[in-house]
Amino acid sequence: MPRDRAFDSIIVGAGSAGCVLANRLSADPERSVLLIEAGGKDRNPLFRLPMLMGRLFHSGIYNWRYHTEPVPSLGGRALYWPRGKVLGGSSTINGMIYVRGNRHDYDRWAQMGLGGWSYDDLLPAFCRSEGHVERDGAYHGTGGELTVCRARGANPLFDVFVEAGRQAGWPVNDDFNGAEQQGFGRYDFTIRRGKRCSTSAAFLRPIRHRRNLAIATGCLVRRVVLDGGRATGVEVAEGSATRTIHAEREVILCAGTVNSPQLLMLSGIGPGEELKRHGIPVVHELPGVGRNLQDHVDCVLAYACTKPVTLYRDLRADRMIRSVAEGMLFGRGVATTFPYEAGAFLKSRADLLAADIQVHFMPALEKTANLHLPAPFKKAPVEDTHGFSLRVGPLNPESRGWIGLRSADPAVPPLIQPNYLQSDADCRTTIAGIRMIRDVIGQPAFAAYRGRELAPGGDMQSDKELTAWLRANAMTTFHPVGTCRMGWDPMAVVDARLAVHGIAGLRVADASVMPVIVSGNTNAPAIMIGEKAAEFIRGAAPAVDAPSEENRE
């Protein structure tokens, strides 16, 4: 950590948005930038190989390893919430799927009074970051730092899945980030020559030499320092020592959907009653801090496979060792792919403007893909070892949760209550997705491979049975957003330029600012938010005025 020095900009959190922001702001040689990360450096070679994502998600070394509070609507189950604690944040341990959401997501934001956040406004920011190696045209960038590529896996069941979707009457979609999102196809991935392309690898590593950029790892920010309604720096714990670092221009929180609201509350910004309960002086009451938590919930459908064509053989321990070596040395082989390569975006009703269900397809059972590997040379019946899985969930959940303080100690994990499936509408949409996927698996394309339904099980047919199964088995898709949402109403935390209401020199720039969750995986939108924050800070984006009273939603 640099000593006795002030910086123009202090960025808290080196995740998906923070790395982008550090890159863009430090491109101005007249601006000094400090990027602070609570975790360590991303040097572990396991980060590089996409297939090892399951291990990283369960590792405690580079991971906050949060857990939710018991969720009443899930029968009191508490769920594991992995979040990256390392340079690159969750982009260093995630599934690398590159999905932006669809036009209607962002146009809805704009209709809520957030000028500059429509799809047409944001497409240039998406394309600026993107360095797609196989696509170009109006919807893609080829010169950005973030390498994006098509799916690379060769397993035949991916094509079977897409063909079955076509047979069931759905369109085949070659590009989920193109003109239309709906349909069956393969995802794009942030993979570069067979290796993970995290935001640290893309945006940070190439510019570490900049003299006006300092990167501090292993440093926990305890609070934002405030003086007369203005952020003037941050208080940082480095080992057993605590000290204050000053920001001449502003502090930008990029700590994520869990930690950004936690930091605001620890700094005296948030719901007054909650702050008082923990003995924190209320500097500025903002009741929306930590509220509006949204996440994609889903469930796993599993089927036995009657032929030995799944990833089970590739992931057998003796073969995986060879695959890891091949991936590290040559950037090829099964270890350089992510198992959930195929997917779909579906409408539960024909009258919807856009898809409201997302599907991920994997030619393996979940326990295999998480690298609970079969023993070398194990002999067992085909259907006991080979299978395929489908994750199905609603894209536009109605359920809302919250983040709260467990303690005034910054080292104590906050309270997380996602309230999954609190809304019956989320259950109904998910069950509609289950029924649609059952129809897809029943198509002729799967006839040669389809074994028995392992989960939920073919005997579960009624809405009542499926609802009970869903509440007992639903899980997170790891897409939390919304806890410092943009807006102009009393529950909004930041304005349309990401400035915290009522506090000068303080912004939030990460997935927590989303007013409504996007339709798909959230890493690409978080990167875009980093791009937009850089525009606002450097003055490259036009000013955004608050909407008139009659235009506020």
Short mmCIF file of C-alpha atoms in Angstrom, two decimals, residues 4 173 548:
data_model
loop_
_atom_site.label_atom_id
_atom_site.label_comp_id
_atom_site.label_asym_id
_atom_site.label_seq_id
_atom_site.Cartn_x
_atom_site.Cartn_y
_atom_site.Cartn_z
CA ASP A 4 1.63 9.12 2.87
CA ASN A 173 -30.25 -18.65 -32.21
CA SER A 548 -39.70 15.82 -13.85
#
